[in-house]
Amino acid sequence: MPEYDPELDGPLVSFEVPEGFEEIERYWVDEPYAFVVILKDRRMNYYRMVEPSLTKYEKELLDRVYEDFQDILVLNTTTSKLDKEIFLVDRSLFLFERYRAEISVSSIHRIIYYLKRNLLGYEKVNPLLHDPYLEDISCDGVSIPIFVYHSKYFTITSNISFEEEELDSLVVKMCQLNNKHISVSQPIVDATMVDGSRLQAMLGREITPRGSSFTIRKFRKDPITAIDLINFNTCDLEILAYFWIVIEGGYNLLFAGGTASGKTSMLNATSLFMPSLAKIISIEDTQELTLHHGNWISGIARKSFSADETGEISMYDLLKAALRQRPDYIIVGEVRGEEALTLFQAMSTGHATSSTMHAGDVQTVINRLMHDPINVPQVMLQSLDVLSIQEQVYINEKRVRRTKNIVEVMNVDPETGDLGINELFSWDPHEDCFVQVGDSYILKELMYARGWDSWKLRQEINNRKKILAYLVEKNIRNYVEVSLVVQAYQNYSDLVIEKIEDDTLQDMISPANHPLNIKI
């Protein structure tokens, strides 16, 4: 394809701020083809996706090439995205020559941009998937603007909408591109997209009267780590040092909270504290967890291929299989039903587990676990060691996530049958800080089990706080780097502390210097 030079060929895309609006921000999502403009008026903010404008001649040429490509792409047997892009560009240039079209370099680039977007991507939605600031993309129906959740501007309306036939076609296409089938008989689909994002789609007007709809919950390619949790003030150093020791000691954790309260982020970030050589099995319905452990098996549940549920692999099935693989740690993305009882059975037999659950407070967690459809026996609840309640709150009109409180689960009272809990940390909303409100029974138990005295226990906590504080100060927050530091401390604790004091720790954490290969 002829090389594009913006100085010679002019810009491919342009935008003028409409009268009555003010531009807040502008940034590229697919340079030089698409950028985002954030506008505001007296009432609210607006999200505008700006793509190349086509002349009438360019539109006619695009339509003609698009029609010819319907047959060509069916005959093409290439499978990789790169091969398809190369094939698409080559065939487009061939067709331009065959049409004897007299078009400029900028016109070629604009037309091929739309061919790639429509034939290999998700059409109008495709540039939204390239926006790193978007967490959620929601289409609510026909002729309704898409709403996006922006990490800076929160829920905001976009300039993208669909007519009915166009929307139905896109929903079918999105499912097919992610190896799912949607139809009038099976109008609801949950899928994991190629990039890991979560897709929920509904087809037609029978169950959604406003027309087909879809929601894309974008996957974070760079997972949140403990360092991010400190920077976001979701936790503090004391809480994360506590989690580090407890997880390393093989205790069972459950993170509970409402929707978008940060449960999975907490689960993923604290899972990096698991020992480097431990055998870890994670079980999810949609892949969200990312660990940097060599001995890690990731299991993903699978929906049935037919109406009679033939071929379905549930989280319960995966958990049963996991128990036969002698794991040191089991991570379950979220417990909702029968898999929760199996998870507590795994806890009772000595497997260290971590999981999440939808519940807003400690009592709700206990009620959900003890009643339908989970029905965990009360005596088995004693196997749970630590319960962390996550909450989404607003501070200065900004949506943030906080660890509301952390409790340790004690024994069941033999007389009343009540489950005893020990509250350890609590969030103070007035000062936006965390307060330790009790002493940890688990840390005392761990201290005796390891033959430590109280001074050694406090030293271990302080060492971990020192490591986390150093990583925050140096802005070392990538999950690979954080994992390497944690794994290095597990094997060479004195060396890591020495490197921090000498300010040379960064020399240890390049991927080439895996902790097991460090030369002392």
XYZ file of C-alpha atoms in Angstrom, residues 66-484:
419
model
C -17.132 -4.232 -0.150
C -19.521 -6.176 -2.402
C -16.655 -7.818 -4.292
C -15.016 -8.774 -1.016
C -18.027 -10.785 0.123
C -17.072 -13.551 -2.308
C -13.297 -13.099 -2.005
C -13.243 -13.472 1.781
C -15.333 -16.628 1.624
C -12.766 -18.172 -0.735
C -9.835 -17.001 1.398
C -8.534 -19.716 3.722
C -6.136 -17.630 5.842
C -6.925 -17.579 9.548
C -4.568 -15.192 11.340
C -5.579 -11.552 11.609
C -2.272 -10.398 10.132
C -2.669 -12.670 7.111
C -6.216 -11.425 6.593
C -5.107 -7.789 6.762
C -2.330 -8.396 4.228
C -4.755 -10.249 1.986
C -7.362 -7.483 2.320
C -4.899 -4.734 1.407
C -3.475 -6.650 -1.553
C -6.895 -7.485 -2.971
C -8.138 -3.932 -2.436
C -5.237 -2.484 -4.403
C -5.847 -5.099 -7.113
C -9.524 -4.095 -7.332
C -8.656 -0.386 -7.493
C -6.478 -1.140 -10.508
C -9.155 -3.280 -12.092
C -11.716 -0.475 -11.641
C -9.132 1.962 -13.059
C -10.008 4.215 -10.160
C -8.159 7.507 -10.002
C -7.778 8.072 -6.264
C -5.235 9.747 -4.050
C -3.079 8.104 -1.385
C -5.262 9.556 1.384
C -8.402 8.155 -0.302
C -6.830 4.693 -0.472
C -6.012 4.808 3.241
C -9.502 6.025 4.184
C -11.243 3.317 2.160
C -8.989 0.515 3.433
C -9.521 1.751 6.992
C -13.274 1.179 6.622
C -12.748 -2.164 4.885
C -10.620 -3.393 7.793
C -13.038 -1.970 10.350
C -16.122 -3.545 8.763
C -14.776 -6.835 7.431
C -12.219 -7.781 10.087
C -13.506 -5.804 13.069
C -16.723 -4.833 14.814
C -17.777 -2.027 12.466
C -18.855 1.158 14.292
C -17.900 -0.298 17.673
C -14.386 -1.244 16.591
C -12.604 2.053 17.406
C -14.214 2.057 20.870
C -12.370 -1.165 21.634
C -9.076 0.654 21.030
C -9.821 3.361 23.610
C -7.731 2.489 26.699
C -9.887 4.710 28.930
C -13.145 2.826 28.323
C -14.225 0.180 30.840
C -17.744 -0.498 29.571
C -19.538 -0.111 26.209
C -23.337 -0.362 26.320
C -25.787 -0.402 23.414
C -29.346 -0.291 24.786
C -31.347 -0.640 21.575
C -32.257 0.733 18.134
C -31.447 4.422 17.476
C -30.213 4.865 21.055
C -26.714 6.366 21.405
C -24.115 4.009 22.823
C -23.187 4.794 26.417
C -19.601 4.289 27.553
C -18.005 4.279 30.979
C -14.854 6.398 30.779
C -12.211 6.144 33.505
C -11.918 9.963 33.587
C -15.435 11.154 32.760
C -17.534 8.205 34.021
C -20.797 7.357 32.209
C -21.034 9.449 29.070
C -23.100 9.330 25.872
C -21.419 8.808 22.501
C -22.247 9.791 18.928
C -22.664 6.166 17.774
C -26.074 4.546 17.227
C -27.625 1.865 14.982
C -30.678 1.285 12.855
C -32.538 -1.957 13.525
C -31.257 -4.123 10.675
C -27.716 -2.815 11.160
C -27.814 -3.552 14.904
C -29.230 -7.072 14.490
C -26.546 -7.862 11.926
C -23.783 -6.546 14.189
C -24.968 -8.549 17.218
C -24.970 -11.766 15.149
C -21.543 -10.913 13.747
C -20.046 -10.142 17.164
C -21.173 -13.509 18.477
C -19.908 -15.376 15.420
C -16.483 -13.698 15.603
C -16.199 -15.016 19.158
C -17.333 -18.567 18.329
C -20.860 -18.183 19.697
C -24.271 -18.684 18.119
C -27.203 -16.319 18.670
C -30.656 -16.672 17.147
C -34.350 -16.077 17.804
C -34.505 -19.406 19.649
C -31.354 -18.636 21.659
C -31.431 -14.836 21.925
C -29.071 -14.388 24.913
C -25.321 -14.985 24.649
C -22.388 -14.490 27.003
C -18.984 -14.648 25.341
C -15.318 -13.946 25.902
C -13.949 -11.820 23.088
C -10.579 -12.448 21.467
C -8.931 -9.696 23.538
C -10.438 -11.124 26.752
C -13.262 -8.577 27.071
C -16.684 -9.843 28.168
C -19.596 -9.662 25.716
C -23.246 -9.991 26.701
C -25.665 -9.772 23.770
C -29.434 -10.023 23.221
C -31.041 -10.384 19.796
C -34.355 -8.978 18.586
C -37.319 -7.357 20.304
C -38.986 -10.347 21.946
C -37.044 -10.112 25.179
C -35.705 -6.558 24.709
C -38.554 -4.389 23.328
C -36.188 -1.549 22.392
C -34.317 -3.852 20.020
C -31.111 -5.846 20.092
C -28.611 -4.828 22.736
C -25.102 -5.637 23.841
C -22.654 -4.761 26.606
C -18.886 -5.088 26.320
C -16.955 -5.068 29.572
C -13.421 -4.365 28.451
C -10.568 -6.550 29.596
C -7.604 -4.814 31.193
C -4.480 -6.040 29.384
C -2.277 -4.812 32.231
C -3.848 -6.281 35.397
C -4.239 -4.269 38.581
C -1.582 -5.086 41.171
C -1.147 -4.403 44.872
C 0.763 -1.240 43.961
C -2.260 0.078 42.060
C -4.493 -0.707 45.049
C -2.261 1.468 47.228
C -2.180 4.281 44.654
C -5.978 4.132 44.333
C -6.249 4.035 48.157
C -8.339 0.874 47.852
C -6.080 -0.587 50.556
C -3.124 0.601 52.576
C 0.288 -0.930 53.262
C -0.795 -2.616 56.518
C -3.745 -4.392 54.864
C -1.708 -5.647 51.917
C 1.141 -6.811 54.151
C -1.488 -8.740 56.125
C -2.900 -10.317 52.925
C 0.625 -11.203 51.796
C 1.424 -13.155 54.967
C -2.016 -14.782 55.190
C -2.039 -15.936 51.549
C 1.538 -17.168 51.771
C 0.480 -19.101 54.883
C -2.233 -20.973 52.950
C -5.353 -19.426 54.503
C -8.731 -19.124 52.749
C -10.012 -15.744 51.537
C -13.324 -14.493 50.184
C -13.750 -11.034 48.633
C -17.365 -9.824 48.661
C -19.046 -6.671 47.409
C -21.527 -5.215 44.946
C -21.177 -4.855 41.186
C -17.971 -3.037 40.131
C -16.773 -2.806 43.739
C -13.322 -4.195 42.876
C -13.734 -7.833 44.012
C -11.968 -9.397 41.033
C -9.261 -6.720 41.047
C -8.547 -7.525 44.703
C -8.541 -11.249 43.939
C -6.101 -10.871 41.056
C -3.802 -8.435 42.873
C -3.540 -10.519 46.051
C -3.099 -13.768 44.101
C 0.342 -12.477 43.108
C 1.349 -13.128 46.740
C 1.067 -16.898 46.252
C 4.400 -18.781 46.398
C 6.279 -18.967 43.117
C 6.393 -22.777 42.843
C 2.943 -23.493 44.292
C 0.532 -25.337 42.005
C -2.344 -22.935 41.340
C -5.619 -23.709 39.565
C -7.963 -20.842 38.674
C -11.595 -21.398 37.648
C -13.699 -18.696 35.972
C -16.714 -18.359 33.717
C -14.959 -15.524 31.835
C -11.194 -15.140 31.961
C -10.134 -12.129 34.016
C -7.288 -13.413 36.197
C -3.672 -13.042 35.090
C -0.853 -14.520 37.178
C 2.890 -14.692 36.646
C 3.360 -18.194 38.046
C 4.832 -21.046 36.052
C 2.803 -23.776 37.785
C -0.610 -22.228 37.044
C -3.554 -23.920 35.303
C -6.311 -21.597 34.077
C -9.774 -23.179 33.696
C -12.660 -21.479 31.870
C -16.274 -22.721 32.001
C -17.981 -23.516 28.694
C -21.614 -23.163 27.697
C -23.474 -26.001 25.996
C -23.438 -26.332 22.224
C -27.075 -27.458 22.130
C -30.414 -26.946 23.856
C -30.076 -30.166 25.912
C -26.875 -28.812 27.581
C -24.676 -31.393 25.852
C -21.025 -30.436 26.114
C -21.470 -27.892 28.905
C -18.505 -27.584 31.286
C -19.599 -25.715 34.402
C -17.456 -24.144 37.109
C -18.643 -27.001 39.325
C -17.208 -29.525 36.824
C -13.910 -27.641 36.676
C -13.689 -27.443 40.455
C -14.273 -31.185 40.833
C -11.543 -31.829 38.273
C -9.217 -29.402 40.057
C -9.477 -31.323 43.330
C -8.012 -34.378 41.570
C -4.926 -32.423 40.480
C -3.434 -31.869 43.958
C -3.389 -28.060 43.820
C -1.777 -25.949 46.527
C -4.119 -23.040 45.780
C -7.547 -22.887 44.145
C -8.893 -19.575 42.825
C -12.575 -19.396 41.851
C -13.607 -16.264 39.984
C -17.032 -16.011 41.609
C -19.181 -18.479 43.568
C -22.938 -18.466 42.974
C -24.309 -21.983 43.334
C -23.303 -25.595 43.816
C -19.626 -24.856 43.167
C -19.565 -22.869 46.449
C -20.337 -25.975 48.504
C -17.571 -27.873 46.710
C -15.233 -24.954 47.335
C -15.932 -25.106 51.079
C -15.376 -28.850 50.999
C -11.986 -28.118 49.411
C -11.272 -25.647 52.220
C -12.207 -28.268 54.808
C -9.779 -30.781 53.290
C -6.826 -28.391 53.474
C -6.727 -26.687 50.064
C -5.960 -22.958 50.229
C -8.650 -21.103 48.288
C -9.554 -17.578 47.193
C -12.803 -16.454 45.609
C -15.342 -13.632 45.219
C -19.068 -13.265 45.888
C -21.789 -10.677 45.319
C -22.762 -9.400 48.781
C -22.617 -6.000 50.420
C -21.748 -6.877 54.011
C -20.619 -9.710 56.277
C -24.103 -10.812 57.292
C -25.289 -10.942 53.674
C -22.308 -13.151 52.795
C -23.186 -15.565 55.608
C -26.879 -15.575 54.652
C -26.100 -16.289 50.986
C -23.717 -19.102 51.883
C -26.139 -20.779 54.293
C -29.304 -20.606 52.156
C -30.444 -21.677 48.675
C -28.936 -22.289 46.229
C -25.572 -22.696 48.036
C -26.518 -24.247 51.418
C -23.076 -24.502 53.031
C -23.450 -26.197 56.458
C -22.759 -23.765 59.263
C -19.974 -25.862 60.724
C -18.223 -25.821 57.334
C -18.170 -21.990 57.328
C -15.379 -22.271 59.881
C -13.104 -23.268 56.992
C -13.262 -19.694 55.697
C -10.499 -17.673 57.347
C -10.677 -14.098 56.013
C -13.603 -12.146 54.569
C -12.956 -8.804 52.856
C -15.874 -6.506 51.989
C -15.294 -4.251 48.974
C -17.402 -1.185 48.292
C -17.858 1.391 45.541
C -18.229 4.867 47.015
C -18.141 8.503 45.899
C -15.530 10.890 47.285
C -15.688 14.491 46.020
C -18.094 13.317 43.297
C -15.540 10.791 42.072
C -16.338 7.084 42.009
C -13.715 5.090 43.913
C -13.349 1.606 45.380
C -12.509 0.962 49.010
C -11.979 -2.047 51.247
C -14.854 -1.429 53.657
C -13.761 -3.885 56.301
C -11.819 -7.105 56.807
C -12.918 -9.753 59.278
C -11.508 -13.074 60.382
C -13.990 -15.938 60.696
C -13.812 -17.709 64.043
C -15.450 -20.888 65.361
C -19.161 -21.565 65.571
C -20.540 -20.973 69.066
C -21.632 -24.457 70.306
C -24.485 -22.989 72.370
C -26.027 -20.365 70.057
C -24.783 -21.746 66.738
C -23.683 -18.227 65.726
C -20.558 -17.740 63.654
C -17.952 -15.719 65.505
C -16.050 -13.028 63.612
C -13.108 -10.810 64.512
C -13.111 -7.431 62.738
C -9.540 -6.482 61.921
C -9.589 -3.437 59.599
C -12.239 -0.830 58.893
C -12.461 2.079 56.452
C -13.146 5.510 57.942
C -15.215 7.441 55.337
C -14.698 10.819 57.029
C -10.899 10.712 56.809
C -10.767 8.264 53.865
C -8.266 6.106 55.711
C -8.049 2.596 57.140
C -8.085 1.835 60.847
C -6.945 -1.372 62.525
C -9.711 -2.093 65.028
C -8.581 -5.475 66.355
C -5.704 -7.924 66.712
C -5.338 -10.791 64.252
C -5.934 -14.301 65.566
C -4.687 -15.745 62.287
C -1.324 -13.997 62.531
C -0.920 -15.290 66.090
C -1.764 -18.799 64.887
C 0.712 -18.442 62.034
C 3.367 -17.113 64.418
C 3.134 -20.194 66.634
C 3.007 -22.572 63.659
C 6.237 -21.137 62.237
C 8.034 -20.855 65.552
C 8.228 -17.057 65.407
C 8.064 -14.717 68.352
C 6.125 -11.450 68.286
C 9.247 -9.516 67.226
C 9.788 -11.805 64.224
C 6.123 -11.467 63.210
C 6.305 -7.681 63.325
C 9.570 -7.776 61.362
C 7.924 -9.858 58.607
C 5.012 -7.396 58.409
C 7.390 -4.416 58.326
C 9.552 -6.035 55.633
C 6.544 -6.511 53.391
C 5.376 -2.952 54.028
C 8.871 -1.722 53.191
C 8.846 -3.657 49.891
C 5.402 -2.380 48.897
C 6.312 1.206 49.843
C 9.477 0.957 47.724
C 7.512 -0.303 44.712
C 5.019 2.550 45.125
C 7.825 5.116 45.386
C 9.582 3.782 42.272
C 6.271 3.308 40.405
C 7.023 -0.379 39.834
C 3.469 -1.624 39.314
C 3.500 -4.030 36.352
C 2.181 -7.447 37.403
C 5.290 -9.244 36.118
C 7.635 -6.971 38.050
C 5.544 -7.144 41.219
C 5.416 -10.943 40.955
C 9.179 -11.162 40.542
